[in-house]
Short mmCIF file of C-alpha atoms and ligand atoms in Angstrom, two decimals:
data_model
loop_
_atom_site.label_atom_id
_atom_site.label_comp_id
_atom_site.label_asym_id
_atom_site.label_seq_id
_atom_site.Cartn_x
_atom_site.Cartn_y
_atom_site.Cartn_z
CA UNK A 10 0.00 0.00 0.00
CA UNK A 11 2.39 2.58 1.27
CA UNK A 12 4.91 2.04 -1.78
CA UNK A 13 2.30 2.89 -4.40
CA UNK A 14 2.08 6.70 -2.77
CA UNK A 15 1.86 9.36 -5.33
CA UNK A 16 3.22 12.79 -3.35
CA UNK A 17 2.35 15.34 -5.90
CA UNK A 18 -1.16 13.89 -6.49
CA UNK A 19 -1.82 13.97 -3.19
CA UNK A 20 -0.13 17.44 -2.86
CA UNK A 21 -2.86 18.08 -5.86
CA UNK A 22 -5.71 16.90 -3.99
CA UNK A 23 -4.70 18.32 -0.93
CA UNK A 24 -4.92 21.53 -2.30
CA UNK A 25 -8.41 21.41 -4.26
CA UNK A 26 -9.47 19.90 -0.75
CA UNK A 27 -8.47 23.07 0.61
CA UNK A 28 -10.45 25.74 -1.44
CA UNK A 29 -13.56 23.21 -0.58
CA UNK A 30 -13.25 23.94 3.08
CA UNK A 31 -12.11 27.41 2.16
CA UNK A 32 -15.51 27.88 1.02
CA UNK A 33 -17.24 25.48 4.02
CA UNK A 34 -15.21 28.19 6.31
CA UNK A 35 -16.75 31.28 4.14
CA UNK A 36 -20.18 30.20 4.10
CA UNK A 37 -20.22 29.04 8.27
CA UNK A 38 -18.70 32.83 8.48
CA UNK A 39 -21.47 33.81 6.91
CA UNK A 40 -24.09 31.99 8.96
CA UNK A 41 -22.47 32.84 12.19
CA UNK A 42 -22.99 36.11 11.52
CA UNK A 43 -26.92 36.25 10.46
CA UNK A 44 -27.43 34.14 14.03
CA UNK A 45 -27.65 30.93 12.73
CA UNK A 46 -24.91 29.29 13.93
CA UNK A 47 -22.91 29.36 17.13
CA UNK A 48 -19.64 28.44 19.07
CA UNK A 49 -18.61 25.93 22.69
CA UNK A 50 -16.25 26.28 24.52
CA UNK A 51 -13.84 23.45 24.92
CA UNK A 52 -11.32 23.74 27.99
CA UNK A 53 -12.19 27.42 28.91
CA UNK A 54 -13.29 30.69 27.02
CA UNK A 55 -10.46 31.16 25.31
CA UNK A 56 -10.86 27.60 23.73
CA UNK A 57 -13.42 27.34 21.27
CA UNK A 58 -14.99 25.12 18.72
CA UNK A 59 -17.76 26.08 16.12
CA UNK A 60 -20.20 23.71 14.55
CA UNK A 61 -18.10 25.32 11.04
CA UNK A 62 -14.81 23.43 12.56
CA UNK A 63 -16.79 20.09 12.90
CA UNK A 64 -18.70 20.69 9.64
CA UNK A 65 -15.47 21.33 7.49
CA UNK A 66 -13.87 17.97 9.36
CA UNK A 67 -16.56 15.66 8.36
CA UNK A 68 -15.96 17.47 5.14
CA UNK A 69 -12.41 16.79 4.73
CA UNK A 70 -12.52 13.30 6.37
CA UNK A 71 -15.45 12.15 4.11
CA UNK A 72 -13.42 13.35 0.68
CA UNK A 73 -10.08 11.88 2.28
CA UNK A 74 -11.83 8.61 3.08
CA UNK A 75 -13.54 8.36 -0.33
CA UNK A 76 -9.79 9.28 -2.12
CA UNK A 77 -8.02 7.38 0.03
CA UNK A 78 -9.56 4.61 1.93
CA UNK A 79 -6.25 3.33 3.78
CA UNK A 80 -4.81 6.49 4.94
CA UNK A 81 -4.98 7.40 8.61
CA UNK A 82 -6.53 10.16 9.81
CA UNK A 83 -5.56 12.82 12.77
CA UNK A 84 -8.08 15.87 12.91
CA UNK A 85 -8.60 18.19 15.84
CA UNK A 86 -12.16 18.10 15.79
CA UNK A 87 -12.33 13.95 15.72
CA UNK A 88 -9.34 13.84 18.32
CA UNK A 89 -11.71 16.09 20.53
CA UNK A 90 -14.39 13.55 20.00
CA UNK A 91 -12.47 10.57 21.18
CA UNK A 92 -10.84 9.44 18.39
CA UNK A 93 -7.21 9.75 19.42
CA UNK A 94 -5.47 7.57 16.93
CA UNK A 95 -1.70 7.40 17.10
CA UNK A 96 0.98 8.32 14.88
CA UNK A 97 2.12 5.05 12.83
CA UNK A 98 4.08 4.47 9.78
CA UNK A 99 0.95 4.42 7.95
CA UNK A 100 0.23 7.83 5.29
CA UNK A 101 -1.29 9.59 7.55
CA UNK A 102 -3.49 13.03 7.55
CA UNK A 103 -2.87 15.55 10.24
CA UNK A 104 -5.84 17.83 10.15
CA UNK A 105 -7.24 21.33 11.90
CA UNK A 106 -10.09 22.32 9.77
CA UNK A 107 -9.81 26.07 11.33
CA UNK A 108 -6.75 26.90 13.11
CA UNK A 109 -7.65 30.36 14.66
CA UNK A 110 -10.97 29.40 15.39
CA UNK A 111 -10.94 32.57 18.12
CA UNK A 112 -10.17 34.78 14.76
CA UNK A 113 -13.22 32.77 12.98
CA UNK A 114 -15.45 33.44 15.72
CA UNK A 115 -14.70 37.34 16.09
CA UNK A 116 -14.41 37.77 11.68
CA UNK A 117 -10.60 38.33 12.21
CA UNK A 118 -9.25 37.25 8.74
CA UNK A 119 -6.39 35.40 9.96
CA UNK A 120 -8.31 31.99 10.01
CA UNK A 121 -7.27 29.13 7.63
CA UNK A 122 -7.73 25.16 7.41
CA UNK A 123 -4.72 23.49 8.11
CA UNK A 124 -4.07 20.58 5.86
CA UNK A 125 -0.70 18.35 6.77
CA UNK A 126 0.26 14.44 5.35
CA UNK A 127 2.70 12.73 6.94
CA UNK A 128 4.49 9.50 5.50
CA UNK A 129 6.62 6.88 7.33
CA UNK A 130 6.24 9.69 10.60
CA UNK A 131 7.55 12.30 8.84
CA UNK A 132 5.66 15.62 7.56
CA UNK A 133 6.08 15.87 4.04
CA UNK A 134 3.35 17.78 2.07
CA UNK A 135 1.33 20.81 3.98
CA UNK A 136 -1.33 22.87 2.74
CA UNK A 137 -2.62 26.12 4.05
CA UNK A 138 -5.44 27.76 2.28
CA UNK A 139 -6.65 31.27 4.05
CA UNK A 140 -9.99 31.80 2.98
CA UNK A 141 -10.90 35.28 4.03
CA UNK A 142 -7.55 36.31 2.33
CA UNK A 143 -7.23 34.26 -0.03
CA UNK A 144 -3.73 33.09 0.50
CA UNK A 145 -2.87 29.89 -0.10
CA UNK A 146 0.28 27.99 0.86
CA UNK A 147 1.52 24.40 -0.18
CA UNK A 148 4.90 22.89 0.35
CA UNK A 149 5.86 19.33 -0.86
CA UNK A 150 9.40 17.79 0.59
CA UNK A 151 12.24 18.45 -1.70
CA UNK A 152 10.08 20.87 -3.88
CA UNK A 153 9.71 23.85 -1.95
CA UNK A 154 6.99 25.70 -0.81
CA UNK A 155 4.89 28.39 -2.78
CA UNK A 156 2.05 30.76 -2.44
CA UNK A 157 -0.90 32.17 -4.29
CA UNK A 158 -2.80 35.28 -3.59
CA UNK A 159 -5.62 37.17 -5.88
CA UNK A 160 -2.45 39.10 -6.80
CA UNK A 161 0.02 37.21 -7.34
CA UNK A 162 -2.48 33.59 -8.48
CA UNK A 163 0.89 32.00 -9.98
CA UNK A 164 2.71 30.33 -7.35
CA UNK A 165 5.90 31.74 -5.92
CA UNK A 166 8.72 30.68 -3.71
CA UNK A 167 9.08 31.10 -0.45
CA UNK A 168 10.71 32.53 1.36
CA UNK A 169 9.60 35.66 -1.20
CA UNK A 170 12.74 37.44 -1.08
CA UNK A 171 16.57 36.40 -0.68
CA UNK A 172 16.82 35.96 2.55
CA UNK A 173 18.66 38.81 4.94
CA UNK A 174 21.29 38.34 7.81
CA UNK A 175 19.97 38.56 10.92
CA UNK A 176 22.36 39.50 13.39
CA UNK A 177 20.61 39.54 16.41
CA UNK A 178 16.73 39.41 18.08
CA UNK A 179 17.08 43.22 17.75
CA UNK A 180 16.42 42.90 14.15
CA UNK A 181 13.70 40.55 14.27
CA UNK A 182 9.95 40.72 13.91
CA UNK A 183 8.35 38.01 16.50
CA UNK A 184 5.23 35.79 16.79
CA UNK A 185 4.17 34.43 19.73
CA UNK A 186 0.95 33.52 21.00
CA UNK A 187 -0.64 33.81 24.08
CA UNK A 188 -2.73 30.44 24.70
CA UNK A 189 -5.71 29.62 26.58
CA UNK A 190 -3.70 28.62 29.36
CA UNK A 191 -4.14 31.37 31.77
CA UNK A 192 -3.34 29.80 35.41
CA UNK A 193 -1.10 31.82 36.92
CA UNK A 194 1.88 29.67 37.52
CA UNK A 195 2.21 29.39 33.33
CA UNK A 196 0.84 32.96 32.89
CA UNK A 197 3.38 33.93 35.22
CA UNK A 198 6.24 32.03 32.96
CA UNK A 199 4.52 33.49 29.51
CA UNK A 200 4.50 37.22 30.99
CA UNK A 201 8.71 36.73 32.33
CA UNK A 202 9.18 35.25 29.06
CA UNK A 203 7.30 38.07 26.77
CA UNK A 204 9.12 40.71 28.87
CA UNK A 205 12.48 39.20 28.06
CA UNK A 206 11.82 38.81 24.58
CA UNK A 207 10.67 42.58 23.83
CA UNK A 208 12.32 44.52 27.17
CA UNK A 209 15.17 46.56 26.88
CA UNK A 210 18.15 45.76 29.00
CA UNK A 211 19.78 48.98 28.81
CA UNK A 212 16.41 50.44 30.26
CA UNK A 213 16.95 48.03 33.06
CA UNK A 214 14.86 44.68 31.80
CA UNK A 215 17.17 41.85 33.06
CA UNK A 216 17.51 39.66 29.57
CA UNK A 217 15.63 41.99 27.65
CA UNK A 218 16.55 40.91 24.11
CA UNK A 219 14.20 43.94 22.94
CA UNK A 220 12.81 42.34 19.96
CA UNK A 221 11.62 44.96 16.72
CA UNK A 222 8.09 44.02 16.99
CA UNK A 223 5.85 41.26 18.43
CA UNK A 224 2.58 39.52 16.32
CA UNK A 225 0.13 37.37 17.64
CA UNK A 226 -2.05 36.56 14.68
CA UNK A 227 -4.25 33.97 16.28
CA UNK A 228 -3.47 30.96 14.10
CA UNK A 229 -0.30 28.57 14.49
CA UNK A 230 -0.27 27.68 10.74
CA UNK A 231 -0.42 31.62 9.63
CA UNK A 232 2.76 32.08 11.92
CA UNK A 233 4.40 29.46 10.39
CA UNK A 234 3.15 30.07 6.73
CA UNK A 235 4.96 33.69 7.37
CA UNK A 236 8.06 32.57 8.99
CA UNK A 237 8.19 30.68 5.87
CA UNK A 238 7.91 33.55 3.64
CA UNK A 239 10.18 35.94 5.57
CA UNK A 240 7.82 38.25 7.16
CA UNK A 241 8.41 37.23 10.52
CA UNK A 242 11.75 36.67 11.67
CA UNK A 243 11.18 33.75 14.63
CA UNK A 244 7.45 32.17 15.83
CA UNK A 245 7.62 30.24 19.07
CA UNK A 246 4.82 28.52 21.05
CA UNK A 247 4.35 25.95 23.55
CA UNK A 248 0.74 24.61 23.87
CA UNK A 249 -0.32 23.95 20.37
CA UNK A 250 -1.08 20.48 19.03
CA UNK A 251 0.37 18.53 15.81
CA UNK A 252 -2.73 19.33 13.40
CA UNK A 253 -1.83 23.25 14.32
CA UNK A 254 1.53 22.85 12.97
CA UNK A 255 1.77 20.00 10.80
CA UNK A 256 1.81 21.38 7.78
CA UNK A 257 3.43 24.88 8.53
CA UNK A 258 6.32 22.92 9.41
CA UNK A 259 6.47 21.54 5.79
CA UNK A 260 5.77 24.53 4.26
CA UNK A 261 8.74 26.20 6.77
CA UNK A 262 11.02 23.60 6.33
CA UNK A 263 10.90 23.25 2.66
CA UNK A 264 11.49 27.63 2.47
CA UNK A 265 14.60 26.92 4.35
CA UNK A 266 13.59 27.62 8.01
CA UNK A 267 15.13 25.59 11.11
CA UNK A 268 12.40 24.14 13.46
CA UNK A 269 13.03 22.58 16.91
CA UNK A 270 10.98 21.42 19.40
CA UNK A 271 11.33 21.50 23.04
CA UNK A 272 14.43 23.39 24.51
CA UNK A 273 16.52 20.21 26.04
CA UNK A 274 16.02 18.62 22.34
CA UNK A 275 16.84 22.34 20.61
CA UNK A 276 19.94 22.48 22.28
CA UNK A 277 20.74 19.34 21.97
CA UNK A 278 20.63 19.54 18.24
CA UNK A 279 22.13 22.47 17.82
CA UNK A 280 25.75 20.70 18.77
CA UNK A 281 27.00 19.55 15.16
CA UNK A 282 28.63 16.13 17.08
CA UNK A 283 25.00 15.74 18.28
CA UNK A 284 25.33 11.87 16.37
CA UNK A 285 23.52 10.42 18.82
CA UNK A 286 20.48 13.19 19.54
CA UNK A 287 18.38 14.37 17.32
CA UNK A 288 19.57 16.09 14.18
CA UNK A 289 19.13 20.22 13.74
CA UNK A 290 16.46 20.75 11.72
CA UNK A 291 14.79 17.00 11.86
CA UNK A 292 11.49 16.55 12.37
CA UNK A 293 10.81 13.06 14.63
CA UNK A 294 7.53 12.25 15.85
CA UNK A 295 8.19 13.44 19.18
CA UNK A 296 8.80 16.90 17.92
CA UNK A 297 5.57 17.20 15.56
CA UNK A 298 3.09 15.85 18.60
CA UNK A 299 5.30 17.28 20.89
CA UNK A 300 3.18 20.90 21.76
CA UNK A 301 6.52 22.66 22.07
CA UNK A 302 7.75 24.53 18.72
CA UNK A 303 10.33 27.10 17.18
CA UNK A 304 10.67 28.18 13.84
CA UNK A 305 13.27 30.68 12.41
CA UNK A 306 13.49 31.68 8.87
CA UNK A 307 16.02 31.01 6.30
CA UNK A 308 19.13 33.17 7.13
CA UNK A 309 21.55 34.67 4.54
CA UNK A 310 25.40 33.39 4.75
CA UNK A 311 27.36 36.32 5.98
CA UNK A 312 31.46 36.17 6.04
CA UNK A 313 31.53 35.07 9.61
CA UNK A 314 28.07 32.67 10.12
CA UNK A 315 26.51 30.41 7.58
CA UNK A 316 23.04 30.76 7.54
CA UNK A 317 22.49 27.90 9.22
CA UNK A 318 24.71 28.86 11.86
CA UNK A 319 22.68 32.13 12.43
CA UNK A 320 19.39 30.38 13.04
CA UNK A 321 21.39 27.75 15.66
CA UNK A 322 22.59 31.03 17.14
CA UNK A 323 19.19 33.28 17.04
CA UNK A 324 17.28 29.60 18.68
CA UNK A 325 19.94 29.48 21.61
CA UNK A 326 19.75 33.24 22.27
CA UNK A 327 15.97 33.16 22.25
CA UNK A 328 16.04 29.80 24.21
CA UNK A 329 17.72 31.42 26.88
CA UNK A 330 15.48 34.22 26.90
CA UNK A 331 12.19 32.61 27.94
CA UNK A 332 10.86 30.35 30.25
CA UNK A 333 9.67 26.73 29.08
CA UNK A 334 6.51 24.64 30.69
CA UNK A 335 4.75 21.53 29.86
CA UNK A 336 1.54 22.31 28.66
C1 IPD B 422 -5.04 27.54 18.00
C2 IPD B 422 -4.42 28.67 17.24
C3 IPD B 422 -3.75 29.63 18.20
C4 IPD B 422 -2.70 28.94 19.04
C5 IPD B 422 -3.27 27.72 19.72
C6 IPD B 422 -3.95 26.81 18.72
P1 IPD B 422 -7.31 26.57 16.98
O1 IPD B 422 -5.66 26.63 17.13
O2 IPD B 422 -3.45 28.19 16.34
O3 IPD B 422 -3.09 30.67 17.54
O4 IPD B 422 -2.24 29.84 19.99
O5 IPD B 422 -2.20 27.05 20.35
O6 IPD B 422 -4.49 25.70 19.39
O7 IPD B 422 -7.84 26.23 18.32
O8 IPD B 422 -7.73 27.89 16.51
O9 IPD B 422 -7.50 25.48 16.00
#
């Protein structure tokens, strides 16, 4: 079964499956807001799920089923209804039918279905189709990653300009997010963290790494879809699940950007003799379903760093900034 996969027609398919809940996501927008359709909350208030994000699942599962009757199938909506299957070798689909449901909810535009496929454990085609914006990114491993907008419908590359030093966090726009964890032990840890990342340490902010800007968009895919294009410089959350990032970390990966997970396994990696640890810039399964993420984009060489060795050195100074907890 699993020899006969096709990437690029599923790539293809994964894509036309995204403009279909694209337009399940436009049309629940537009019933939410005559009244006839509403929202739950899941853990708290800051967690929600619409009847649009279980609608578009069923949607997506149904056409995946039909396509594709052995492939496995990981969705944040089905997951949520009891249907925690595991990560196998099997091709597998890792699914949020609207990351930045919060966003959907209020008619903030930064809402998109997340659409990620996974082979032998590893992420290797990602689709992120924005409906309200119409942006839509795909990445397929080893082909790169592109994306379409009512401007610009031809695909292009990402990242969508040579890529710049970056020299330090002073130079570099930031996404975080703020979570719907909001005890105050881990708001407590978030708040020490976001101080250090934009606080100014000659204005007497211990760490202060005073960061250019800081975005939180409201959608984990988004952050990573823009890492991936260049528009922000470095997007770190803990807290978010696999079918938030799944394919963003495709679509990142394959537009040159370094991802790491936790910090012990970042650091780890970022030794080059790390032959025994985990590789910089690999992406096991404890990584993608592991809730912790960073992703920095790709880096120009300069005559003292490689690229690469500017995003190892921008992930341990930004590691060392902020506070890690287990979500
Ligand atoms: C959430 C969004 C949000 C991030 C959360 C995710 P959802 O996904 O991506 O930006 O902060 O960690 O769970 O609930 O909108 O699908």
């Amino acid at each position: 079964m699993t020899t006969m996969i096709d990437l690029e027609e599923i790539q293809t398919f994964a894509v036309q499956l995204s403009k279909k809940a694209g337009q399940a996501i436009l049309e629940g927008s537009a019933r939410r807001f005559e009244g006839l359709s509403g929202f739950d909350e899941k853990k708290n208030t800051a967690d929600l799920v619409t009847e649009t994000d279980q609608a578009t699942e069923k949607l997506v599962k149904d056409e995946i089923a039909r396509a594709y009757p052995h492939h496995k199938f990981i969705g944040e909506e089905s997951w949520a209804a009891g249907e925690e299957n595991q990560l196998t070798d099997e091709p597998t689909w890792i699914i949020d039918p609207i990351d930045g449901t919060t966003n959907f909810v209020h008619g903030f535009p930064f809402t998109c279905i997340s659409i990620g496929f996974v082979y032998r454990k590893e992420p290797v085609i990602g689709v992120i189709y924005a409906p309200f914006l119409e942006h839509l990114y795909h990445g397929l491993k080893g082909s790169g990653s592109y994306i379409s907008t009512p401007q610009h419908p031809a695909p292009r590359r990402l990242p969508l300009a040579e890529p710049l030093p970056l020299p330090s966090l002073r130079q570099a726009l930031v996404a975080f997010e703020w979570g719907s964890d909001r005890k105050s032990d881990i708001l407590a840890k978030k708040l020490r963290s976001f101080q250090r990342i934009t606080g100014d340490s000659d204005g007497g902010v211990e760490g202060g790494q005073m960061v250019q800007g800081v975005r939180s968009m409201g959608s984990a895919a988004l952050n990573f879809a823009n890492v991936a294009a260049g528009s922000l410089d470095l997007y770190w959350e803990i807290g978010c699940w696999a079918w938030d990032v799944c394919a963003g970390i495709v679509i990142a990966k394959e537009a040159g950007c370094a991802v790491v997970g936790s910090r012990d396994a970042a650091l780890a990696s970022l030794s080059s003799s790390a032959a025994e640890g985990q590789r910089f810039n690999d992406i096991p399964p404890e990584l993608l379903t592991g809730r912790k993420y960073v992703v920095v984009r790709a880096i120009a060489d300069t005559e003292s760093e490689t690229g690469v060795d500017a995003q190892k050195r921008t992930i341990k100074t930004f590691y060392d900034a902020v506070d890690e907890w287990d979500p």
